[in-house]
Short mmCIF file of C-alpha atoms and ligand atoms in Angstrom, two decimals:
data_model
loop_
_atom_site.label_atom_id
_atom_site.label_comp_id
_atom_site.label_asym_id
_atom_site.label_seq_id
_atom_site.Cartn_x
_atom_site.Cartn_y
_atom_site.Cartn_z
CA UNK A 1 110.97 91.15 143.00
CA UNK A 2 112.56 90.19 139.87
CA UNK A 3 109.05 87.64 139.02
CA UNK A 4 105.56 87.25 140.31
CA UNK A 5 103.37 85.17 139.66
CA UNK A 6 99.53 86.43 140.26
CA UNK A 7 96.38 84.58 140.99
CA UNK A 8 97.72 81.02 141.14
CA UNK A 9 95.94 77.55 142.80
CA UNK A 10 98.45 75.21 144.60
CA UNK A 11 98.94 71.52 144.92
CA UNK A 12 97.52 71.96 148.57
CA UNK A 13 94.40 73.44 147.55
CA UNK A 14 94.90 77.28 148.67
CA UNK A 15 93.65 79.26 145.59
CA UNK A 16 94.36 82.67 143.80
CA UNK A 17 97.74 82.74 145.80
CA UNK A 18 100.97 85.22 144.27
CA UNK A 19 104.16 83.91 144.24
CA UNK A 20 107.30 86.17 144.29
CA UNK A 21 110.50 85.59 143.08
CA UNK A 22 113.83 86.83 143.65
CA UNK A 23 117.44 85.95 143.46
CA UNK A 24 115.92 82.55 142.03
CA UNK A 25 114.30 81.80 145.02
CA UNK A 26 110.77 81.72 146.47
CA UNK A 27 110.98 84.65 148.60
CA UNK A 28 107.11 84.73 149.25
CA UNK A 29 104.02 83.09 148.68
CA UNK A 30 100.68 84.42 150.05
CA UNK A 31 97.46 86.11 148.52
CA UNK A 32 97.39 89.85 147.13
CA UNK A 33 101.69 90.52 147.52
CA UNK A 34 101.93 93.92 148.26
CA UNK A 35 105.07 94.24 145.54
CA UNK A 36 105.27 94.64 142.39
CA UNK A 37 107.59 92.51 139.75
CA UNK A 38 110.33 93.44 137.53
CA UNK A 39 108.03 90.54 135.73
CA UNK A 40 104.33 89.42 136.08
CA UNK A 41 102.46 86.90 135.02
CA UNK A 42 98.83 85.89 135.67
CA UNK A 43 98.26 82.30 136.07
CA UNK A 44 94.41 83.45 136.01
CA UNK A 45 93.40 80.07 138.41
CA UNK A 46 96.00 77.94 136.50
CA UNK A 47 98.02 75.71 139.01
CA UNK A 48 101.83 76.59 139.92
CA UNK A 49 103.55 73.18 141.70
CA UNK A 50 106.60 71.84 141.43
CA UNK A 51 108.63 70.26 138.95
CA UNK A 52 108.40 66.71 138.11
CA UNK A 53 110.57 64.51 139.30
CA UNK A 54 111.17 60.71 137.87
CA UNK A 55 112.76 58.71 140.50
CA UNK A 56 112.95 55.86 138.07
CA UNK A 57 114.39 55.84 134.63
CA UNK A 58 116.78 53.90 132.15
CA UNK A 59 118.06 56.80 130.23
CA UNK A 60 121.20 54.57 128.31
CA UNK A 61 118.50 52.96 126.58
CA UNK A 62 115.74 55.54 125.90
CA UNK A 63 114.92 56.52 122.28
CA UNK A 64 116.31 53.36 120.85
CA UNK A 65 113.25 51.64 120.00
CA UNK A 66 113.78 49.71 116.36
CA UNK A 67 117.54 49.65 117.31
CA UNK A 68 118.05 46.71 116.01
CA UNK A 69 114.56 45.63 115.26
CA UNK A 70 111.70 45.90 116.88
CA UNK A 71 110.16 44.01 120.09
CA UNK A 72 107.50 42.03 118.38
CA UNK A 73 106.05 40.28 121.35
CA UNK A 74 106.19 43.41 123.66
CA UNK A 75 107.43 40.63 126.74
CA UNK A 76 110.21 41.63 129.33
CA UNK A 77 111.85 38.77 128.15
CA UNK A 78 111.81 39.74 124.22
CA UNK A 79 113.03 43.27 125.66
CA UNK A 80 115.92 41.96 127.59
CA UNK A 81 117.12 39.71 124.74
CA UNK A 82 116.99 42.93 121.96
CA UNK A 83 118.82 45.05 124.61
CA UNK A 84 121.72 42.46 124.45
CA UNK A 85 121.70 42.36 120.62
CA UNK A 86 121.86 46.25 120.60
CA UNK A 87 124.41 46.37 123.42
CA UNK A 88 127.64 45.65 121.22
CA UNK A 89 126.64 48.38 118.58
CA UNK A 90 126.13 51.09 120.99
CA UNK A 91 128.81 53.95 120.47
CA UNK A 92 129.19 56.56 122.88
CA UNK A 93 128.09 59.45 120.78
CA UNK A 94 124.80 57.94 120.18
CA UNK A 95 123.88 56.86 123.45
CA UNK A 96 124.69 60.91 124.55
CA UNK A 97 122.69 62.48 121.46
CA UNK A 98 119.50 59.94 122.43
CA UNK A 99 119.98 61.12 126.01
CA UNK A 100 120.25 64.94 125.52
CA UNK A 101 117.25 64.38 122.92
CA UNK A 102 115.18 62.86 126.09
CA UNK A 103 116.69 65.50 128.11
CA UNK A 104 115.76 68.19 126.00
CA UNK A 105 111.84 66.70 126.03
CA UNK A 106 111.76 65.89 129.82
CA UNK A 107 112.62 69.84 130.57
CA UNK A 108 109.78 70.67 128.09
CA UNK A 109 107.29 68.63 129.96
CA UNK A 110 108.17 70.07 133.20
CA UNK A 111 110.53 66.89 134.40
CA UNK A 112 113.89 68.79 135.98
CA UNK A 113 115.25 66.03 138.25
CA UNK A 114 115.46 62.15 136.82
CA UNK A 115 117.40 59.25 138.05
CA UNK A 116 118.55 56.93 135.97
CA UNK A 117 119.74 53.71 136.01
CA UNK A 118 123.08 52.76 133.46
CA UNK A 119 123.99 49.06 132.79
CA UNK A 120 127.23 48.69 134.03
CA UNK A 121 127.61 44.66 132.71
CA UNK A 122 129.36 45.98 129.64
CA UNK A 123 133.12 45.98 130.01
CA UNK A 124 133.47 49.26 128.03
CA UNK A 125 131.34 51.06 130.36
CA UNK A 126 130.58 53.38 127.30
CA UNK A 127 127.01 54.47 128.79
CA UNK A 128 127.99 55.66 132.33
CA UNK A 129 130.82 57.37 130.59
CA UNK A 130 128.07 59.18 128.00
CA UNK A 131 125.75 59.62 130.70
CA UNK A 132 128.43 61.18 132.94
CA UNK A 133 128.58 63.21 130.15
CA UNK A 134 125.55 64.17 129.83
CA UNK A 135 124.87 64.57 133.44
CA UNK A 136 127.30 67.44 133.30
CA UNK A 137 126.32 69.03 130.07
CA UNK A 138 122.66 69.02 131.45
CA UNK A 139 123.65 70.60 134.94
CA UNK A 140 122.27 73.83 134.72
CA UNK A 141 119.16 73.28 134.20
CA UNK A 142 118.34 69.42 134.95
CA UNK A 143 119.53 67.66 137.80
CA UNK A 144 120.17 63.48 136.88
CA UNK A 145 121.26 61.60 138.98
CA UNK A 146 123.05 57.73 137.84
CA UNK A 147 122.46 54.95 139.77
CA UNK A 148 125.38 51.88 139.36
CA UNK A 149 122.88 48.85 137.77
CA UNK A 150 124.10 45.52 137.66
CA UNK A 151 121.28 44.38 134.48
CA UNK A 152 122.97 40.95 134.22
CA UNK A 153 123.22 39.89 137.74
CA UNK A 154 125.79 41.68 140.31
CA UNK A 155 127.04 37.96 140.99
CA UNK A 156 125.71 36.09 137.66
CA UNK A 157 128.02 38.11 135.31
CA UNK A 158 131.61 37.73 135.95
CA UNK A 159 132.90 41.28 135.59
CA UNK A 160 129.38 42.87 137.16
CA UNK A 161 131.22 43.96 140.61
CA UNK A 162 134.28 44.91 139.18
CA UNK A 163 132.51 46.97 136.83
CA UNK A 164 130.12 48.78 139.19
CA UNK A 165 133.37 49.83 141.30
CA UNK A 166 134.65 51.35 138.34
CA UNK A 167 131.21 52.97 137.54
CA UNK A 168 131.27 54.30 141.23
CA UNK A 169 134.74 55.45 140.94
CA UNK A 170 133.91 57.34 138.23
CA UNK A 171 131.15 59.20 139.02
CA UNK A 172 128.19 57.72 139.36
CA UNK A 173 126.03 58.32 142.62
CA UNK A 174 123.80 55.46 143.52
CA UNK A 175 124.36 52.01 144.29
CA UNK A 176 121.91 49.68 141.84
CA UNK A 177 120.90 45.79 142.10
CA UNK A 178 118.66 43.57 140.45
CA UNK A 179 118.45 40.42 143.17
CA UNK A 180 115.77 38.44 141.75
CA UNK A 181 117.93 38.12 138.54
CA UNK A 182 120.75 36.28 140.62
CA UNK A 183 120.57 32.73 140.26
CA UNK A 184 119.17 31.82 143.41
CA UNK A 185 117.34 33.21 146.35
CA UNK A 186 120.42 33.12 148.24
CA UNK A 187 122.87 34.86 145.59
CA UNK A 188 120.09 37.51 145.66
CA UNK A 189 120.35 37.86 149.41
CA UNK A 190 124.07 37.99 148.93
CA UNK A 191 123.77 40.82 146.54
CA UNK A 192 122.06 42.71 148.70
CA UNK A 193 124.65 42.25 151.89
CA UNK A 194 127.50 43.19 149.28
CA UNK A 195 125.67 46.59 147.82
CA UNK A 196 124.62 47.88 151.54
CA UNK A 197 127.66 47.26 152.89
CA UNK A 198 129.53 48.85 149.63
CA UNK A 199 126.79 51.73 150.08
CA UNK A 200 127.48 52.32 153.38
CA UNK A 201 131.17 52.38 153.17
CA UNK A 202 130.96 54.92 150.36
CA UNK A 203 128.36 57.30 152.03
CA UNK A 204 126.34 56.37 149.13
CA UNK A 205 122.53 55.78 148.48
CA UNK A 206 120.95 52.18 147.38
CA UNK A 207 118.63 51.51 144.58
CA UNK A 208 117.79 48.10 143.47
CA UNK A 209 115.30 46.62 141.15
CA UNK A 210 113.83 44.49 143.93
CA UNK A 211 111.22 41.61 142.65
CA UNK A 212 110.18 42.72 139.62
CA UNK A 213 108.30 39.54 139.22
CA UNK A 214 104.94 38.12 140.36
CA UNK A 215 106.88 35.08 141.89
CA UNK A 216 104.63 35.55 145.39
CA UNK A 217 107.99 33.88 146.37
CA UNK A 218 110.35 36.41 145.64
CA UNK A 219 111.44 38.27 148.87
CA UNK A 220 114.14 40.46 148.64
CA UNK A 221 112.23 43.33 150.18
CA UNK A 222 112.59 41.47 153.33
CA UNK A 223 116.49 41.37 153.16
CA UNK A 224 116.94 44.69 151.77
CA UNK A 225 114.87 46.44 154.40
CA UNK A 226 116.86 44.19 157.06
CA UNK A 227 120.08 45.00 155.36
CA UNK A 228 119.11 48.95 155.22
CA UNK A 229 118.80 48.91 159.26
CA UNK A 230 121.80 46.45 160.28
CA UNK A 231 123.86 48.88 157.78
CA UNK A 232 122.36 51.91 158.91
CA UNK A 233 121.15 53.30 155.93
CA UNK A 234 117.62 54.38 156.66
CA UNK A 235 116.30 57.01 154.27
CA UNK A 236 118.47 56.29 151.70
CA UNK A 237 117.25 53.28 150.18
CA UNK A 238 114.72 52.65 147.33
CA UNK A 239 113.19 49.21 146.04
CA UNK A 240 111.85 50.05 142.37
CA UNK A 241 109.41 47.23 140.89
CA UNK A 242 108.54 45.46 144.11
CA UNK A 243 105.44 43.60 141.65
CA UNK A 244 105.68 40.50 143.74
CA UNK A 245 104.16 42.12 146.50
CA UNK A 246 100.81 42.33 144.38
CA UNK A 247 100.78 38.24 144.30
CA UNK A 248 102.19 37.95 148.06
CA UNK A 249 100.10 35.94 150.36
CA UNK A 250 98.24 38.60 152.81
CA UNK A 251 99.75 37.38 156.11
CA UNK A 252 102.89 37.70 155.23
CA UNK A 253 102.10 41.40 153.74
CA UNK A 254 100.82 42.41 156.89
CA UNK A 255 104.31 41.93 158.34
CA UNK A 256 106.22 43.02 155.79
CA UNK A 257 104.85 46.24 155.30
CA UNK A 258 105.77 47.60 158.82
CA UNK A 259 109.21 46.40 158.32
CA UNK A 260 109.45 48.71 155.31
CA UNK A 261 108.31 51.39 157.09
CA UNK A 262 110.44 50.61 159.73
CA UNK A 263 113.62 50.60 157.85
CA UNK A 264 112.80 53.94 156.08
CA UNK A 265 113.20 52.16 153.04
CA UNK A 266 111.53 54.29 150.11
CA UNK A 267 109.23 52.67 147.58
CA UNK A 268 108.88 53.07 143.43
CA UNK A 269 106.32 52.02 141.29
CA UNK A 270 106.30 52.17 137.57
CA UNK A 271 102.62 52.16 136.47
CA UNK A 272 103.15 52.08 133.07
CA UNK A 273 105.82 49.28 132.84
CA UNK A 274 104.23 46.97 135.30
CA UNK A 275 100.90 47.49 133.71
CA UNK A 276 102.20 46.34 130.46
CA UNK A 277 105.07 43.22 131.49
CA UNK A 278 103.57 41.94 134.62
CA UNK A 279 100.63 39.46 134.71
CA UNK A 280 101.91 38.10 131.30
CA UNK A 281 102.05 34.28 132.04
CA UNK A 282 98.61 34.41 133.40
CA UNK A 283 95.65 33.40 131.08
CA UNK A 284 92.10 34.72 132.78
CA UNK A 285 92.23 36.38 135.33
CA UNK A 286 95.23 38.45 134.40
CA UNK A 287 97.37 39.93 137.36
CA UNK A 288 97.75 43.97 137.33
CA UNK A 289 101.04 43.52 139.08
CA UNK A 290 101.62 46.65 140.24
CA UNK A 291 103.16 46.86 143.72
CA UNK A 292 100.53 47.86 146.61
CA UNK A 293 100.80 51.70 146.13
CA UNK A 294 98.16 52.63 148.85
CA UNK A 295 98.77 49.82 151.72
CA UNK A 296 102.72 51.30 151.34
CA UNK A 297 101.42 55.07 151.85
CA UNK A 298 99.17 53.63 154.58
CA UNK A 299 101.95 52.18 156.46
CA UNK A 300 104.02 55.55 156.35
CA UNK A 301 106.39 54.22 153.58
CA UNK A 302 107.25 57.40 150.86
CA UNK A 303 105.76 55.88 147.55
CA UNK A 304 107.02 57.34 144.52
CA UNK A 305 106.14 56.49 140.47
CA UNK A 306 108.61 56.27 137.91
CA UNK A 307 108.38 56.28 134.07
CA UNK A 308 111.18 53.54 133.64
CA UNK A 309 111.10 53.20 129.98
CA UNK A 310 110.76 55.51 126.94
CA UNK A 311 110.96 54.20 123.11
CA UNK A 312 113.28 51.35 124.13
CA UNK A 313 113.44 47.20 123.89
CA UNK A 314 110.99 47.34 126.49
CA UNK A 315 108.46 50.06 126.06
CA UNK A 316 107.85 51.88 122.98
CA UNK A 317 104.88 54.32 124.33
CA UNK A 318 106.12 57.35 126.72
CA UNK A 319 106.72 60.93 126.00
CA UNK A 320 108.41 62.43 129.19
CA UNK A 321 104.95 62.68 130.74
CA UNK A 322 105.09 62.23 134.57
CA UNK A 323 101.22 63.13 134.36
CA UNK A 324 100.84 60.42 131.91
CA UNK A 325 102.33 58.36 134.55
CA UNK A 326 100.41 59.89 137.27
CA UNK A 327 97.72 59.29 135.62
CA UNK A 328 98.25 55.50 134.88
CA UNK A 329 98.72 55.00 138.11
CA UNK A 330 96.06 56.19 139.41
CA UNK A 331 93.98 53.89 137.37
CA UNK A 332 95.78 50.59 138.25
CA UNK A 333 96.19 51.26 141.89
CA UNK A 334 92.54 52.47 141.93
CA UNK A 335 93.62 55.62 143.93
CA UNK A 336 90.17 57.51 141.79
CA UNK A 337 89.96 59.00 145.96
CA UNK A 338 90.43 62.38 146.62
CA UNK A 339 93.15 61.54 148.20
CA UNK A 340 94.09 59.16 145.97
CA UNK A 341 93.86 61.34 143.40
CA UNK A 342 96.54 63.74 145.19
CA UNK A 343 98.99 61.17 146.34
CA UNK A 344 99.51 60.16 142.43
CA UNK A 345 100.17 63.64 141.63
CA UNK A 346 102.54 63.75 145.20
CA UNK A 347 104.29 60.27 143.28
CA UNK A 348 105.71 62.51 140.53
CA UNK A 349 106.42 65.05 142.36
CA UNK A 350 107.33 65.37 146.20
CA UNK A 351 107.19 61.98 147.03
CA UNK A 352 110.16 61.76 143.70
CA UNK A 353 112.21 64.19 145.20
CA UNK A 354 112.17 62.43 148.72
CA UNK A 355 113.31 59.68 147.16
CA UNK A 356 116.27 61.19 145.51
CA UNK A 357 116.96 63.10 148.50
CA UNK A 358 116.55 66.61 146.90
CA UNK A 359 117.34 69.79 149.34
CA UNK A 360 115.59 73.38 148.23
CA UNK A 361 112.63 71.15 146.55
CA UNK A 362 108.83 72.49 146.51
CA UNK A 363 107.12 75.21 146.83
CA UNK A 364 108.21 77.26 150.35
CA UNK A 365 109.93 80.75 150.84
CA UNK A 366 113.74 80.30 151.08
CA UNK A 367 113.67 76.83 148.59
CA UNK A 368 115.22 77.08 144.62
CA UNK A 369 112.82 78.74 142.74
CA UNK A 370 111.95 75.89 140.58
CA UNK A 371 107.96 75.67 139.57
CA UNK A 372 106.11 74.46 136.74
CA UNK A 373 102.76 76.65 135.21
CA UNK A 374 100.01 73.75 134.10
CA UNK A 375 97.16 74.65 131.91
CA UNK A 376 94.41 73.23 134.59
CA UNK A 377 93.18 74.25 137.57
CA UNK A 378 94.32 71.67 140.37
CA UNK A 379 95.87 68.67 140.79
CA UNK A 380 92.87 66.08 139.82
CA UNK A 381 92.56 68.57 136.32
CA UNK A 382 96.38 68.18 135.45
CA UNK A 383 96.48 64.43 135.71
CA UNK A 384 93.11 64.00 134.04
CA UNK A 385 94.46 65.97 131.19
CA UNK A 386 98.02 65.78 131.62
CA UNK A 387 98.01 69.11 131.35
CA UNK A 388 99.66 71.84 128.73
CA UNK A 389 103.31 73.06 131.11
CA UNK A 390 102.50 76.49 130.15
CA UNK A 391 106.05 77.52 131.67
CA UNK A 392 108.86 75.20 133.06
CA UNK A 393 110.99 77.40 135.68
CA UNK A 394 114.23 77.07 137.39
CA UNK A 395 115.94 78.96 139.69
CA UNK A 396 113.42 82.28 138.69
CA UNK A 397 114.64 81.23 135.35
CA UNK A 398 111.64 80.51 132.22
CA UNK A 399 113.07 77.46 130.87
CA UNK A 400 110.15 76.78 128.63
CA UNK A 401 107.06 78.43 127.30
CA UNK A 402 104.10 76.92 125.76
CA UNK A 403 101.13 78.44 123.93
CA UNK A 404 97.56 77.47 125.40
CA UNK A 405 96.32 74.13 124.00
CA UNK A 406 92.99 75.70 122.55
CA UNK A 407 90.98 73.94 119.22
CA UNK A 408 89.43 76.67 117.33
CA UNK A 409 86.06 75.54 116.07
CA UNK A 410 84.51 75.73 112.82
CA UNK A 411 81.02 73.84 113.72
CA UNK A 412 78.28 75.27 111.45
CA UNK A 413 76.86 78.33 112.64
CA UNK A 414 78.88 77.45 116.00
CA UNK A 415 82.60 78.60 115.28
CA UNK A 416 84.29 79.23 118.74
CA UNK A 417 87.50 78.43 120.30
CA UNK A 418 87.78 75.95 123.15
CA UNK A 419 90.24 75.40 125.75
CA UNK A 420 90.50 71.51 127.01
CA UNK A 421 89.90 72.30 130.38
CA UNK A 422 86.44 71.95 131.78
CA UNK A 423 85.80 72.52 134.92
CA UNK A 424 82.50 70.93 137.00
CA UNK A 425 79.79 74.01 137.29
CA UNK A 426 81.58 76.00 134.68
CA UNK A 427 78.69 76.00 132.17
CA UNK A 428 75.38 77.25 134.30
FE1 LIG B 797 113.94 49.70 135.67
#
């Protein structure tokens, strides 16, 4: 086999497992392979799982935080006014060299498929044409995926359908919305109609920023899951956001959520961004705002996270770190469960890639030979130390290599070197 990989633990709990690569696929994993490699590598207990996947980004404006000043309130509403003052200096060339400088980062932290949203209310359409760009200069080794987003209102800005046409003609794959920006309810339901029904025509997938506000009020779940069955596009919708649904009224929850389910309509959080803009016209006791990550995976709806925002008018934290996100949350949905703890890490990773549809994803014989090396021993180690990507592999191919995260001590009378993992019962 041109790679094996020896004594590695799994996302599914099986332990000191080979994989064995060959013609960049997975061509068998199982204890003790019988073959040998033209390469091996010991993973020594380390965990091999798939590569993260970010089913929710905004990659037009990432690494632009400062550009033009900073956000000094840190509000949504701060975040969206900066993005307009920025909007008429952005040239193409520097909206592609921010995104190939995220790119570059995301494959180094183990992140090979990303979908991102591009504003398509500016006339130009400079960013879907430098994220076209960019989606085809990244090919071989990341796959993004664009998704047609409407950020001023599909029917509040004049040119906003006209525009996402264009954006459609041109390339870009997925069918955005943002119906609780429209001026009223009904405009928002409207929206929704339009985009299926322009989705459905095209062969296309849907995904709208769907009530990303904690207005108990706002609804548009319950149109776009009845729009996603009367159009017939089960499976291929997502509703990012969906924060209302934390400050919904419980009755009406406990209907809703089987109508998700039943329309196959997928689900995306985005821990880190809710955390941080929801909740913020509350004085004591502050909303979380997250959507209801667990009830969703309870009712059979596919729940993944999303980083949304890196070093831009809204968010100027992030690093490319789906474990980070993972990680946060598992804190705010307080999935700190076993199995909580493994559907976070599922969020970033399988769940992601159902929602974007991916073929050949995860770890099976016969699937793309795409795999990620973490310095930690399962799945509850990697998000509580969002974990070293010791390799970052595609299609058999190393993409990445980085050196063990160790601090070398120089305690008095104690100098020793010491790896950040720690596992429970290791020191009897
Ligand atoms: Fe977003």
């Amino acid at each position: 086999m041109d790679l094996v990989i020896r004594h590695a633990n799994l996302p599914d709990g099986r332990i000191d497992v080979d994989v064995g690569i060959e013609g960049g696929r997975f061509a068998a994993i199982e204890p003790a392979l019988p073959v040998r490699g033209a390469e091996e590598i010991d993973a020594a207990g380390r965990l091999v799982c798939p590569p993260f996947v970010d089913a929710h980004f905004h990659m037009d404006a990432t690494l632009s935080l400062g550009l033009p000043r900073l956000n000094t309130s840190g509000t949504l509403l701060e975040g969206i006014a900066l993005w307009g003052e920025l909007k008429p200096d952005l040239t193409q060339q520097a909206l592609a060299d921010r995104a190939m400088a995220y790119c570059d980062m995301a494959v180094a932290q183990g992140l090979l498929a990303i979908r991102s949203h591009v504003d398509v209310c500016d006339d130009r359409l400079l960013a879907t044409e430098a994220l076209l760009d960019v989606k085809r200069r990244v090919a071989p080794y990341l796959h993004l995926e664009l998704v047609a987003f409407p950020q001023d209102g599909l029917l509040r800005a004049p040119t906003a359908r006209a525009n996402l046409v264009r954006a459609l003609d041109m390339g870009v794959d997925v069918v955005g919305g943002i119906p609780h920006f429209e001026r009223t309810m009904a405009d928002g339901a409207d929206s929704i109609r339009w985009l299926c029904e322009l989705a459905a025509d095209r062969g296309l997938r849907v995904d709208m920023h769907c009530d990303e506000s904690d207005d108990p009020l706002s609804r548009h779940i319950e149109t776009l899951a009845a729009e996603t069955i009367r159009t017939g596009l089960q499976d291929r919708v997502a509703a990012s956001h969906l924060t209302s649904m934390h400050s919904m009224d419980n009755y009406y929850v406990s209907k809703l959520l089987p109508l998700i389910a039943e329309a196959r309509v997928h689900a995306i959080a985005n821990p880190l961004i809710n955390i941080t803009l929801q909740g913020r016209h509350d004085t004591y006791p502050k909303r979380r705002g997250m959507t209801r990550v667990p009830e969703l995976m309870d009712a059979g709806v596919n729940v993944a996270f999303g980083h949304d925002c890196v070093m831009d008018p809204w968010y100027g934290m992030g690093a490319a770190d789906m474990l980070d996100v993972a990680h946060m949350g598992l804190h705010v949905a307080q999935m700190t469960s076993t199995k909580g703890v493994a559907r976070c890490f599922d969020a970033v990773t399988t769940h992601a890639a159902g929602v974007l549809g991916l073929d050949d994803y995860g770890l099976a014989p016969g699937n793309r030979a795409d795999f990620l090396l973490l310095q930690a021993g399962d799945v509850h180690e990697a998000i509580r130390l969002r974990a070293n990507r010791l390799l970052v592999v595609r299609e058999g191919r190393i993409l990445s290599r980085s050196p063990e995260r160790l601090a070398r001590l120089d305690l008095p009378e104690r100098p020793s070197e010491l790896t950040l993992e720690f596992r429970p019962g290791s020191i009897s």
